[in-house]
CSV table of C-alpha atoms in Angstrom, one decimal:
chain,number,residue,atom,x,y,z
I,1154,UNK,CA,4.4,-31.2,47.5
I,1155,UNK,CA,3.8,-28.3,45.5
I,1156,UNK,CA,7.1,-27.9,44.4
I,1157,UNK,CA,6.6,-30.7,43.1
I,1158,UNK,CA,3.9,-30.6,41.0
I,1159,UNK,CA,5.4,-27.1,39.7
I,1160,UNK,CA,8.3,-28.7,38.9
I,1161,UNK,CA,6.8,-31.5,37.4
I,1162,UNK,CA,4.3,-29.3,35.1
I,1163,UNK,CA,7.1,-27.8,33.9
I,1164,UNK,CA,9.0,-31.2,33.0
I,1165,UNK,CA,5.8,-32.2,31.2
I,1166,UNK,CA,5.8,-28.7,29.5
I,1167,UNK,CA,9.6,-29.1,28.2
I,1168,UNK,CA,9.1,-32.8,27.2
I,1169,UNK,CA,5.5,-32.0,25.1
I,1170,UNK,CA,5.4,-28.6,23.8
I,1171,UNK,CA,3.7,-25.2,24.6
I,1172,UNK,CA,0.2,-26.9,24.0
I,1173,UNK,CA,0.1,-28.1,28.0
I,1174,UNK,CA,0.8,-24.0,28.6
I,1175,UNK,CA,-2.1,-23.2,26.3
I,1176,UNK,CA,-4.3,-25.8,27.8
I,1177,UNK,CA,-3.5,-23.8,31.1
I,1178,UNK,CA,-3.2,-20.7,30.7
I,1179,UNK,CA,-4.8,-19.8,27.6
I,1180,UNK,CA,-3.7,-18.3,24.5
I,1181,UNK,CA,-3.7,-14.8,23.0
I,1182,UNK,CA,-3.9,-14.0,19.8
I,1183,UNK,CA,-4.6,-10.5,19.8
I,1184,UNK,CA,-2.6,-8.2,17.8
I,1185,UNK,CA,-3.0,-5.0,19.3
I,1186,UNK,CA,-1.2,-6.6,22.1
I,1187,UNK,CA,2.1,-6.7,20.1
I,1188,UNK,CA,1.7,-3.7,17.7
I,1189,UNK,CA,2.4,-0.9,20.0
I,1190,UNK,CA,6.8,-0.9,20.0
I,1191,UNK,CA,9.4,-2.0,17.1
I,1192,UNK,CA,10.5,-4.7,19.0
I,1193,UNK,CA,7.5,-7.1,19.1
I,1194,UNK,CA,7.4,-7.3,15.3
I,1195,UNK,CA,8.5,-10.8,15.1
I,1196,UNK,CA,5.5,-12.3,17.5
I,1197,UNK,CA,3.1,-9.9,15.4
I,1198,UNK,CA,4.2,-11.4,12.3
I,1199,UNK,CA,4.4,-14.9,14.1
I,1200,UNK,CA,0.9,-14.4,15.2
I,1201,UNK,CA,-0.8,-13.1,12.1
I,1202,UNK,CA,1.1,-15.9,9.7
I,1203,UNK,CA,0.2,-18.5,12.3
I,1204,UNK,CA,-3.6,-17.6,11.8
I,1205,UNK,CA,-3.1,-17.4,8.0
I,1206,UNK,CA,-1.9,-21.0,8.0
I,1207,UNK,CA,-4.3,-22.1,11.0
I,1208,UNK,CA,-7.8,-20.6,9.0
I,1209,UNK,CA,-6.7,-22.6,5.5
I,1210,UNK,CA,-5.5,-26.0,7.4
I,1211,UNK,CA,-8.2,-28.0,8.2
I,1212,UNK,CA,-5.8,-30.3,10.7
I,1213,UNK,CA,-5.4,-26.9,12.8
I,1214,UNK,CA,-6.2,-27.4,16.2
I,1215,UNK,CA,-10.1,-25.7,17.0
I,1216,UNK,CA,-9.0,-24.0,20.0
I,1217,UNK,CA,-6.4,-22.1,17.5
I,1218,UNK,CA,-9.0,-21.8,14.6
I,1219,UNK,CA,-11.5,-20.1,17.2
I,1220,UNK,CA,-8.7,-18.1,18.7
I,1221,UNK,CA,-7.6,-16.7,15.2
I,1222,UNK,CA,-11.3,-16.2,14.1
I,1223,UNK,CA,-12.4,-14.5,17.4
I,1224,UNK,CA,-8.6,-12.7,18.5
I,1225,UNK,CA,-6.8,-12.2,16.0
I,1226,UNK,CA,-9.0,-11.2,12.6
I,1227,UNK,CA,-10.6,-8.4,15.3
I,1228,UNK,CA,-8.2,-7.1,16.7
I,1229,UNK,CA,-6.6,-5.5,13.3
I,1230,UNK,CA,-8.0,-2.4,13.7
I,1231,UNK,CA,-7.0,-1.9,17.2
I,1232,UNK,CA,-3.4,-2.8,16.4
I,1233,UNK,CA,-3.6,-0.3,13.8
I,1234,UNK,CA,-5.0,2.7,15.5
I,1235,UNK,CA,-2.2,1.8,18.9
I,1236,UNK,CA,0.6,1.0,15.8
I,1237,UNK,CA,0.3,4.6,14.6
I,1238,UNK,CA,0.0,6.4,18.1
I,1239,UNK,CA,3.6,4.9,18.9
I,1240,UNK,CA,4.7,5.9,15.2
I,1241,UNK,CA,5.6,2.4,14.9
I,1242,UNK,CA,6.0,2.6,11.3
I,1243,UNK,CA,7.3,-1.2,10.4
I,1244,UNK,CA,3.6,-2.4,12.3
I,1245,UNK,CA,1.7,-0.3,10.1
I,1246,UNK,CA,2.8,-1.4,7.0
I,1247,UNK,CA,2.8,-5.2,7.8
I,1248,UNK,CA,-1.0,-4.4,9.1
I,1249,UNK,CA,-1.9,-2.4,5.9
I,1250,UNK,CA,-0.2,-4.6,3.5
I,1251,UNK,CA,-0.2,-7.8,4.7
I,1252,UNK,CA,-2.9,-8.5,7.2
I,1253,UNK,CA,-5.4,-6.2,5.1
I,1254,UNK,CA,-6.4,-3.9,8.4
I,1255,UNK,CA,-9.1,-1.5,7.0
I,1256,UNK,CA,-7.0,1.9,6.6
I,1257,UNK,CA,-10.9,3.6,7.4
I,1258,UNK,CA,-11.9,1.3,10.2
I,1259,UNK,CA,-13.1,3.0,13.1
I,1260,UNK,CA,-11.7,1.9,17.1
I,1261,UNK,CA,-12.5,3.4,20.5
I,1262,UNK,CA,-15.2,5.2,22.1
I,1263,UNK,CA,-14.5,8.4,19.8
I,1264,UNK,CA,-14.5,5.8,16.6
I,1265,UNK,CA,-11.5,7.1,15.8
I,1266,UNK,CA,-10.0,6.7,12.3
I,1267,UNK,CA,-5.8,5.8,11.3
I,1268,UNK,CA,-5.7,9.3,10.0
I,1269,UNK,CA,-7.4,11.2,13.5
I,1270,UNK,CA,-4.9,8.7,15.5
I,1271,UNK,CA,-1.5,10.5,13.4
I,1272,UNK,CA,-3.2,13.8,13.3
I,1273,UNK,CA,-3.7,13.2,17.0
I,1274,UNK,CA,-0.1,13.2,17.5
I,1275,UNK,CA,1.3,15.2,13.9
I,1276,UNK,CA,4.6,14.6,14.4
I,1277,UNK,CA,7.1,13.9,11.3
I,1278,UNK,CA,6.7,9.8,11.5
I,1279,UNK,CA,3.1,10.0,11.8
I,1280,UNK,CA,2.8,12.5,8.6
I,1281,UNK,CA,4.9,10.0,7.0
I,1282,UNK,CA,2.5,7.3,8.4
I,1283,UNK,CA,-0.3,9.3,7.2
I,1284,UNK,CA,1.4,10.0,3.5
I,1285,UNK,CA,1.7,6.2,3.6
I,1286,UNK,CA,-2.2,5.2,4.4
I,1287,UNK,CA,-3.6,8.1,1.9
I,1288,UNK,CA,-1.6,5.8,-0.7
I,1289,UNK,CA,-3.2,3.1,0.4
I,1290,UNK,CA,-6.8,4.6,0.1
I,1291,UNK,CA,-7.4,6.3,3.5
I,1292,UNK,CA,-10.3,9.3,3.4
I,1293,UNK,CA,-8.4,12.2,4.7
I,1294,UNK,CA,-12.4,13.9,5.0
I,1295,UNK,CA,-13.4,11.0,6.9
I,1296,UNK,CA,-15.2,12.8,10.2
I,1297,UNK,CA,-15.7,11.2,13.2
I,1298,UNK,CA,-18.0,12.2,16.1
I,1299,UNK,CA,-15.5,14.2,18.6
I,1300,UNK,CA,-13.5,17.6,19.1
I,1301,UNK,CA,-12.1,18.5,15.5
I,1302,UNK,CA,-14.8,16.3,13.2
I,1303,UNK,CA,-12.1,15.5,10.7
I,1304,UNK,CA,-7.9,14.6,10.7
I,1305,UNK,CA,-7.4,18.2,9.6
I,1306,UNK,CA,-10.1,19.6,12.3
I,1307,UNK,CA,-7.8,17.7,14.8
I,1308,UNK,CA,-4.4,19.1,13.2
I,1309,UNK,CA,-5.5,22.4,13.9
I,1310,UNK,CA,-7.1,21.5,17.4
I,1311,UNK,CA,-3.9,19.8,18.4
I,1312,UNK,CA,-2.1,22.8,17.0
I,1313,UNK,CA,0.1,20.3,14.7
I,1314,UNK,CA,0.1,23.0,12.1
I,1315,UNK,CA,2.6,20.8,9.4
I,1316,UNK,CA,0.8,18.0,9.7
I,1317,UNK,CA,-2.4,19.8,8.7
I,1318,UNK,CA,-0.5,21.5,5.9
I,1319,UNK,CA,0.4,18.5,4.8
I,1320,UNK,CA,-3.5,17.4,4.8
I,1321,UNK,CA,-4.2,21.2,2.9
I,1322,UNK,CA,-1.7,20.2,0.3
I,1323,UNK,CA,-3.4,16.6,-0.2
I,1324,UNK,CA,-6.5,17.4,-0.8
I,1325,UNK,CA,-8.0,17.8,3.0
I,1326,UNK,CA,-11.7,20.1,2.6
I,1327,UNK,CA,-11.5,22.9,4.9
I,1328,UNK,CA,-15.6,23.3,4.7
I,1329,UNK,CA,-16.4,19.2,6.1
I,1330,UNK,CA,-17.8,19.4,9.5
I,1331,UNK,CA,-19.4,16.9,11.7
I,1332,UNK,CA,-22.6,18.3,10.9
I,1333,UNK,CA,-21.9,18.8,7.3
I,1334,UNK,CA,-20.1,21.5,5.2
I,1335,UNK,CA,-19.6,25.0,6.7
I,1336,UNK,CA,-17.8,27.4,4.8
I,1337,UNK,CA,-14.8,29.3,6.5
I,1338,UNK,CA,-14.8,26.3,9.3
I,1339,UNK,CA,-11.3,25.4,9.1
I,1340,UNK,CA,-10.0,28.9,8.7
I,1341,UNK,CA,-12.0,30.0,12.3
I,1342,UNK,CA,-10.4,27.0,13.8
I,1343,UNK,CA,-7.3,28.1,12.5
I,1344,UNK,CA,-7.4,32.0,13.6
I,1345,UNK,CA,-8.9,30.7,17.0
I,1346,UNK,CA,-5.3,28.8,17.8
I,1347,UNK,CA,-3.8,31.7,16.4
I,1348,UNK,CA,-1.9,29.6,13.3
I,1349,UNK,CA,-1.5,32.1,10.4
I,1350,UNK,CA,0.8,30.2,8.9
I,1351,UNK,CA,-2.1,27.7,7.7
I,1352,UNK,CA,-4.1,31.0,6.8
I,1353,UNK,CA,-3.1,31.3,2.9
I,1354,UNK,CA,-3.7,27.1,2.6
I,1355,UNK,CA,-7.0,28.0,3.2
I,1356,UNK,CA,-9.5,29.4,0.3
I,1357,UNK,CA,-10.7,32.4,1.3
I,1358,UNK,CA,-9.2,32.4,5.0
I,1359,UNK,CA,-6.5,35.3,4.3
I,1360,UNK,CA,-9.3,37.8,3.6
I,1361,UNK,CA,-11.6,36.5,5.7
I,1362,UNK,CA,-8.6,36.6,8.9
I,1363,UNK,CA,-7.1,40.6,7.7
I,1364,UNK,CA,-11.1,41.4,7.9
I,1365,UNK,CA,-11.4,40.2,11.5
I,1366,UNK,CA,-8.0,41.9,12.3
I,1367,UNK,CA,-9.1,45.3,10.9
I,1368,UNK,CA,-12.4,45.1,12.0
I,1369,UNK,CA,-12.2,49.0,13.5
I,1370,UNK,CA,-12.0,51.5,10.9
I,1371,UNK,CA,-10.4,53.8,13.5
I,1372,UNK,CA,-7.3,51.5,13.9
I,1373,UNK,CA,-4.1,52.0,11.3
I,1374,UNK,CA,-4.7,48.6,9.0
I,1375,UNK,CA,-2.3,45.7,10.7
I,1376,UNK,CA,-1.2,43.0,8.3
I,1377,UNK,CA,-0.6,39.2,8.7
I,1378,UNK,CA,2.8,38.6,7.1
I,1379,UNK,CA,1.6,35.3,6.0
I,1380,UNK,CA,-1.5,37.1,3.9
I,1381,UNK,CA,0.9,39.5,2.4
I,1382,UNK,CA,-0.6,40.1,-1.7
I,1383,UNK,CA,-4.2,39.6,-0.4
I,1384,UNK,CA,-7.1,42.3,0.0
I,1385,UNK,CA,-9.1,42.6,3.3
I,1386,UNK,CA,-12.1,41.5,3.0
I,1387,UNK,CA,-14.8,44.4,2.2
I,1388,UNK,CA,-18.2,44.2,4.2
I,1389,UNK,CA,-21.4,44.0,2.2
């Protein structure tokens, strides 16, 4: 008997459309549930256009309507931030572009930015991820409440040290903190992971770093290759 009725739901399924499956099982909207790999593209664009049509239509179906307003409009900034962890590139610009996701929205527990998500990871795809949102209006100072404060705080705490030149070369502010500006912030973070090659990106940090190096008088001055053409910094 319950073969049956299986088999029968799924004759009536065939014969009516999806809408019975709905009606059972409920729908999912959600974009962050398809934004994560290359391959789900289609049902992400599927998804959002279906919405876009749905929220302008007033036949559309209310359970869809509610679904869309509820789901879908959401979930954006979620499918950003998990878009750009997995470097998938084609999601992220349908998301920016087209769906209008908030390139400064904020998702998770550690309200974490699009630009803290690439720094997160720094490699090539998500600088070039990160190259792309700046264009699209992203604060690269942005700070957010957790270790690092700001993407280039976390570039250096990750030890991604191209991906914070890349923030140093666009404009990044090595002074923002989580608690407001702090001169020489960047370039401790920076000596404390032991990254000299970020040292001369840094106003100030060369001195400031051949200081701390030569701090005993009675030592032969050691250099930092990196710093070469810059003075030690004198006490005062």
């Amino acid at each position: 008997m319950l073969l049956k009725s299986v088999a029968l739901f799924f004759l009536i399924s065939i014969l009516y459309g999806c809408s019975v499956c709905d009606d059972v099982f409920g729908k999912n909207y959600s974009l962050s549930a398809v934004s994560s790999f290359s391959e789900d593209i289609d049902e992400l664009k599927k998804i959002w256009f279906h919405c876009e049509m749905c929220l302008n239509e007033p036949s559309c179906k209310y359970e869809d309507v509610k679904q869309c307003r509820n789901i879908t409009l959401p979930s954006r900034d979620e499918a950003l931030s998990k878009a750009i962890g997995r470097a998938n590139i084609g999601a992220v610009h349908f998301l920016v572009d087209i769906a209008k996701t908030d390139v400064n929205g904020v998702t998770g527990r550690y309200q974490n930015t699009p630009l803290i998500v690439a720094a997160y990871y720094g490699t090539k795809e998500h600088q070039d991820i990160a190259e792309f949102l700046l264009s699209r209006g992203a604060n690269i100072n942005k700070i957010y409440p957790a270790v690092g404060g700001t993407p280039l705080g976390v570039a250096i705490w990750k030890q991604n040290v191209n991906f914070a030149k890349f923030l140093l070369e666009n404009g990044a502010d090595p002074s923002i903190t989580i608690n407001g500006r702090e001169e020489g912030f960047a370039c401790e973070k920076a000596m404390s992971k032991k990254l000299p090659e970020l040292f001369p990106l840094i106003p100030g940090c060369c001195p400031l770093a051949l200081h701390d190096l030569n701090f005993d008088p009675n030592i032969a001055p050691q250099t930092i290759p990196q710093c070469s053409g810059f003075q030690i910094l004198s006490e005062k």
